[in-house]
Short mmCIF file of C-alpha atoms in Angstrom, two decimals:
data_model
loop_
_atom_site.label_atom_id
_atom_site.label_comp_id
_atom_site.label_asym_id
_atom_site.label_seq_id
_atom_site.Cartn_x
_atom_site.Cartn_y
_atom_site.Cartn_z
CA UNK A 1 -35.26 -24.59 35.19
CA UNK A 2 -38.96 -23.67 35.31
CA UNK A 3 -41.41 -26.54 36.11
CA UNK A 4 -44.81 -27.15 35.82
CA UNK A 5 -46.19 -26.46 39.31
CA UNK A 6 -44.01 -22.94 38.78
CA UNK A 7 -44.78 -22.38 35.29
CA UNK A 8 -49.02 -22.49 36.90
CA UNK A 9 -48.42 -20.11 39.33
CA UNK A 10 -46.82 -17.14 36.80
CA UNK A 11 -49.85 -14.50 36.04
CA UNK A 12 -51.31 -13.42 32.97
CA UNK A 13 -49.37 -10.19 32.67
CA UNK A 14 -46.41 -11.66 33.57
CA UNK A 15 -46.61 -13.96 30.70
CA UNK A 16 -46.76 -11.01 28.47
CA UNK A 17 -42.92 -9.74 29.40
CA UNK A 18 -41.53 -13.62 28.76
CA UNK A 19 -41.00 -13.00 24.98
CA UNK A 20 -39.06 -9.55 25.31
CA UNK A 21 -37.04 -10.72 28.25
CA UNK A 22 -36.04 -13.82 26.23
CA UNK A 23 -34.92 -11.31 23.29
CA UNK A 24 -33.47 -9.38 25.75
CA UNK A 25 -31.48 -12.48 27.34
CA UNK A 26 -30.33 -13.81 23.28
CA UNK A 27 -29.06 -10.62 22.54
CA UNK A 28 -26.63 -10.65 26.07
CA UNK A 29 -25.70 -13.63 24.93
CA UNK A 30 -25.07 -12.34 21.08
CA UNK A 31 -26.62 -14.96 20.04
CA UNK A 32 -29.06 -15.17 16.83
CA UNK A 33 -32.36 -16.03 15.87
CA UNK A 34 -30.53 -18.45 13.68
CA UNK A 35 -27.89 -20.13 16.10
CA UNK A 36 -31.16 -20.13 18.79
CA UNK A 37 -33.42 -22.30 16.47
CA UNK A 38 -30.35 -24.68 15.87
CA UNK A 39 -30.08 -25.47 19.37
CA UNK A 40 -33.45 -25.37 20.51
CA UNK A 41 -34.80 -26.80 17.47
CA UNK A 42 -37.72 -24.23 17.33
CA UNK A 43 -38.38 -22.08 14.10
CA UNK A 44 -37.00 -19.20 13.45
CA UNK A 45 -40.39 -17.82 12.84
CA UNK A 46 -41.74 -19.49 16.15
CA UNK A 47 -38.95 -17.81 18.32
CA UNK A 48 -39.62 -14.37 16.53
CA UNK A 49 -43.62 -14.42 17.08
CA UNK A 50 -42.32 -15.49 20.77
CA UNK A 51 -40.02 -12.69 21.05
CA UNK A 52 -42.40 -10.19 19.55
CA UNK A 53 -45.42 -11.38 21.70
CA UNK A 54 -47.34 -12.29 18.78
CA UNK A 55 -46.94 -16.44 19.98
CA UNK A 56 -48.49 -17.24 23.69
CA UNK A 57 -44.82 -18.60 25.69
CA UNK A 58 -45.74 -22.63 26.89
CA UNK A 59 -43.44 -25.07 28.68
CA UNK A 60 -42.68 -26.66 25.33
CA UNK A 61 -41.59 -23.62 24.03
CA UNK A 62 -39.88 -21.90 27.23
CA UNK A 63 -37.45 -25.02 29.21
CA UNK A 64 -35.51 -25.72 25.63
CA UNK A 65 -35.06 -21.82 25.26
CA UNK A 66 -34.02 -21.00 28.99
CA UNK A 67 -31.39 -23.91 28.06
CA UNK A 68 -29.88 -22.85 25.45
CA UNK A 69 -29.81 -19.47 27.60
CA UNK A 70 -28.60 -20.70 30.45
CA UNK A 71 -31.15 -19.62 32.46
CA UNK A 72 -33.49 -20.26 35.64
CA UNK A 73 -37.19 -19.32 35.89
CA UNK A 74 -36.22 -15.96 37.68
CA UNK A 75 -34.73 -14.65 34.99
CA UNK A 76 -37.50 -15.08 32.52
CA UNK A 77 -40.53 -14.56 34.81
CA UNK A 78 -40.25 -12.14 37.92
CA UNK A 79 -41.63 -13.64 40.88
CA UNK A 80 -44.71 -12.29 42.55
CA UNK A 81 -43.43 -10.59 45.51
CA UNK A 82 -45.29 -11.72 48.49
CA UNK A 83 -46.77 -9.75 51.68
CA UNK A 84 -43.96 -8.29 53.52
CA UNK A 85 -45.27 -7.82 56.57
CA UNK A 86 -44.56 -9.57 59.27
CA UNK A 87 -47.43 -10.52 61.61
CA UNK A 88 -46.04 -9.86 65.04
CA UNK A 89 -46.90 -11.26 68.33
CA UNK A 90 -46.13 -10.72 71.87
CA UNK A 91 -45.17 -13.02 74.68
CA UNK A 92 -43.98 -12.72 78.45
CA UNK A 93 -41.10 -15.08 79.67
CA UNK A 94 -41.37 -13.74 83.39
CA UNK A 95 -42.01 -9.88 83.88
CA UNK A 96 -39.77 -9.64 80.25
CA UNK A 97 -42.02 -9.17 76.83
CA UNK A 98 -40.88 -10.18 73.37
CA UNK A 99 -42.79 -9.00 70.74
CA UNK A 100 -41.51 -10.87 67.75
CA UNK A 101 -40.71 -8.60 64.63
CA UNK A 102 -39.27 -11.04 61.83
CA UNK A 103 -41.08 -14.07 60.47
CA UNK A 104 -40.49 -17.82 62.11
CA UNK A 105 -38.85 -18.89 58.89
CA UNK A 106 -36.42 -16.54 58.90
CA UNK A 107 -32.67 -17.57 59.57
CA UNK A 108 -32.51 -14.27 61.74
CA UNK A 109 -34.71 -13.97 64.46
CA UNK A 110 -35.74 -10.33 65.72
CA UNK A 111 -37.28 -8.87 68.40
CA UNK A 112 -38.88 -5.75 70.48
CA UNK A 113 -38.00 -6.51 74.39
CA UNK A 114 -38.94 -4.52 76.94
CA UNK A 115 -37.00 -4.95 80.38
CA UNK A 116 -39.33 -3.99 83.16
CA UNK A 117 -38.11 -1.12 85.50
CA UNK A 118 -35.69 -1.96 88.38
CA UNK A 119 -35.09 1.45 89.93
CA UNK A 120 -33.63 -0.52 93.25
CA UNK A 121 -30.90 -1.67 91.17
CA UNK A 122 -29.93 -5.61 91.31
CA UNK A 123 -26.75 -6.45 92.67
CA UNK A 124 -26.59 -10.42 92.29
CA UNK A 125 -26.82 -11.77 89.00
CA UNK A 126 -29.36 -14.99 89.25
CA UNK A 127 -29.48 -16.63 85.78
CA UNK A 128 -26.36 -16.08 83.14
CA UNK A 129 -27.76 -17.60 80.27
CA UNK A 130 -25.68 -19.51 77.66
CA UNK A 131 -26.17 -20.42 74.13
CA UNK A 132 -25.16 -21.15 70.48
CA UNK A 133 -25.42 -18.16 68.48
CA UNK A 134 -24.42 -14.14 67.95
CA UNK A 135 -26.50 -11.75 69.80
CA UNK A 136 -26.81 -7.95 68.71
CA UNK A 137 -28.93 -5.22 70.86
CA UNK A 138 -29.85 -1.78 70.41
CA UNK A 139 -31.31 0.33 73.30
CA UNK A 140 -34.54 2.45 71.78
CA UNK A 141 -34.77 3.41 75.58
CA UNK A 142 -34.13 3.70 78.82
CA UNK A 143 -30.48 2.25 80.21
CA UNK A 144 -29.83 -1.41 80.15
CA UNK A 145 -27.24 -3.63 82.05
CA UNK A 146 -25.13 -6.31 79.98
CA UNK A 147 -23.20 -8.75 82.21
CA UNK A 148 -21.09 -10.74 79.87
CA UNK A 149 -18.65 -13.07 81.65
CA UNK A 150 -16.18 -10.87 83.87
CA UNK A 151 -17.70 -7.39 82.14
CA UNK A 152 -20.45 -5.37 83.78
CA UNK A 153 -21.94 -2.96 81.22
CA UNK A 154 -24.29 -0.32 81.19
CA UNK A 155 -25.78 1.32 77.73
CA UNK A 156 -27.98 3.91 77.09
CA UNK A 157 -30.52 5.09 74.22
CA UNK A 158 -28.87 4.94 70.93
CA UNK A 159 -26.19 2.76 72.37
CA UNK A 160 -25.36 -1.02 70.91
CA UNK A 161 -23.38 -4.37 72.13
CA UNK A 162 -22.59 -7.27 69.97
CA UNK A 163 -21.63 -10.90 71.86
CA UNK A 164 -20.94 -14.86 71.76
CA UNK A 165 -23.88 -16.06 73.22
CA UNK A 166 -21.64 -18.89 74.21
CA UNK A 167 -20.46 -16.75 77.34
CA UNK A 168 -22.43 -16.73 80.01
CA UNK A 169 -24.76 -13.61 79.71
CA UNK A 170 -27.55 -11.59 81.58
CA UNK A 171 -29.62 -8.79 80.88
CA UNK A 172 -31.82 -6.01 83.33
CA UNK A 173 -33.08 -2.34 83.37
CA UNK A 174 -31.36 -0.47 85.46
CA UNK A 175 -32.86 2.87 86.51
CA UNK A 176 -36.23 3.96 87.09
CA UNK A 177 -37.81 2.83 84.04
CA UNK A 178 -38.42 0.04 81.50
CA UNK A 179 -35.75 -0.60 78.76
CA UNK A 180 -36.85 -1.14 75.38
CA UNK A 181 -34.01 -3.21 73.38
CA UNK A 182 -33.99 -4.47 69.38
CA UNK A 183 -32.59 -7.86 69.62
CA UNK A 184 -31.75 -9.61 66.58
CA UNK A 185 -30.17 -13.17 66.82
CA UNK A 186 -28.43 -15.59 64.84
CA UNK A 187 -25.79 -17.84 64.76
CA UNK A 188 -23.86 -16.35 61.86
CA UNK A 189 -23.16 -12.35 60.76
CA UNK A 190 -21.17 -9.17 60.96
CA UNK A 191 -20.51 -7.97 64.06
CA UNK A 192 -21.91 -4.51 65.20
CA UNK A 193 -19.76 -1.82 66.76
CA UNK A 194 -20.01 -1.94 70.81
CA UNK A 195 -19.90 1.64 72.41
CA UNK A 196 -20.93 1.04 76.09
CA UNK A 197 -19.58 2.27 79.05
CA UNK A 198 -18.39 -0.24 82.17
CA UNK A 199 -21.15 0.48 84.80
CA UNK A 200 -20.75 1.49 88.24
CA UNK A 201 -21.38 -1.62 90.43
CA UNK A 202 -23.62 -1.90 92.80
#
């Protein structure tokens, strides 16, 4: 149900669409002018100026309506969409850089990582990592080396891996230049296909 604080923050032209979209609403609900005024205890003539834009909508006049409507504030006034940009940045953990590509807030973190270029191969694996949470990649480029547990994986460009972050896990370029991976991370969602091929160990 709107509120004051949200009612102040609805613009002028926005104001102008409540009436219609309130007709609009009484009419899904096939209900009249007539039944409407009973409820709300609002004039017939009041609701109709409302409808027809002729009477300025106020709090007074809007919360009983929306009641008798069943409705939130969304459905009378459309929010005012906000920026949707996201204002990246970039960070290095070690020779690895993150540039960050969803905002802070939301409940699925993405990313832009580039894996420097290890064209001498690495045969040892020195940190598996493990965590709470799904993990999905996407190579943009170059060829990229997915140890997960007991499996040794290689994928290419175009190539993508879903995985329990709860299993040990490690990541590398392998080849003679940088990998570029999409990384997107959360702790809940639909799994992506995984097309790699096992890699040929060092």
């Amino acid at each position: 149900m709107p509120n004051r604080q949200e009612w102040n923050t609805v613009q002028n032209d926005s104001l102008t669409l409540i009436g219609p979209r309130l007709k609009s609403w009484r009419e899904k609900r096939s209900m009249t002018l007539a039944e409407l005024s009973e409820t709300t205890g609002i004039s017939t003539s009041t609701l109709s100026r409302l409808e027809a834009g002729k009477r300025a909508p106020n709090l007074e006049l809007v919360v009983p309506i929306a009641r008798a409507l069943r409705l939130e504030l969304d459905d009378i006034v459309p929010r005012t969409a906000l920026d949707p940009r996201v204002s990246r940045t970039t960070k290095r953990i070690g020779e690895i850089q993150y540039e960050t590509l969803s905002p802070e807030s939301s409940p699925v973190q993405t990313y832009k990582v580039t894996f420097p270029a290890n064209p001498a191969g690495v045969v040892a694996v020195p940190d598996p990592r493990v965590h709470d949470g799904q993990e999905w990649l996407y190579v943009l480029s170059g060829r990229l080396r997915l140890v997960l547990g007991e499996q040794d994986v290689t994928l290419g460009a175009g190539e993508a891996a879903e995985f329990d972050t709860r299993i040990p896990h490690w990541l590398a370029a392998t080849g003679a230049g940088p990998a570029e991976v999409l990384s997107i991370f959360s702790k809940e969602g639909k799994r992506i296909h995984l097309r790699a091929r096992p890699a040929t160990r060092p």
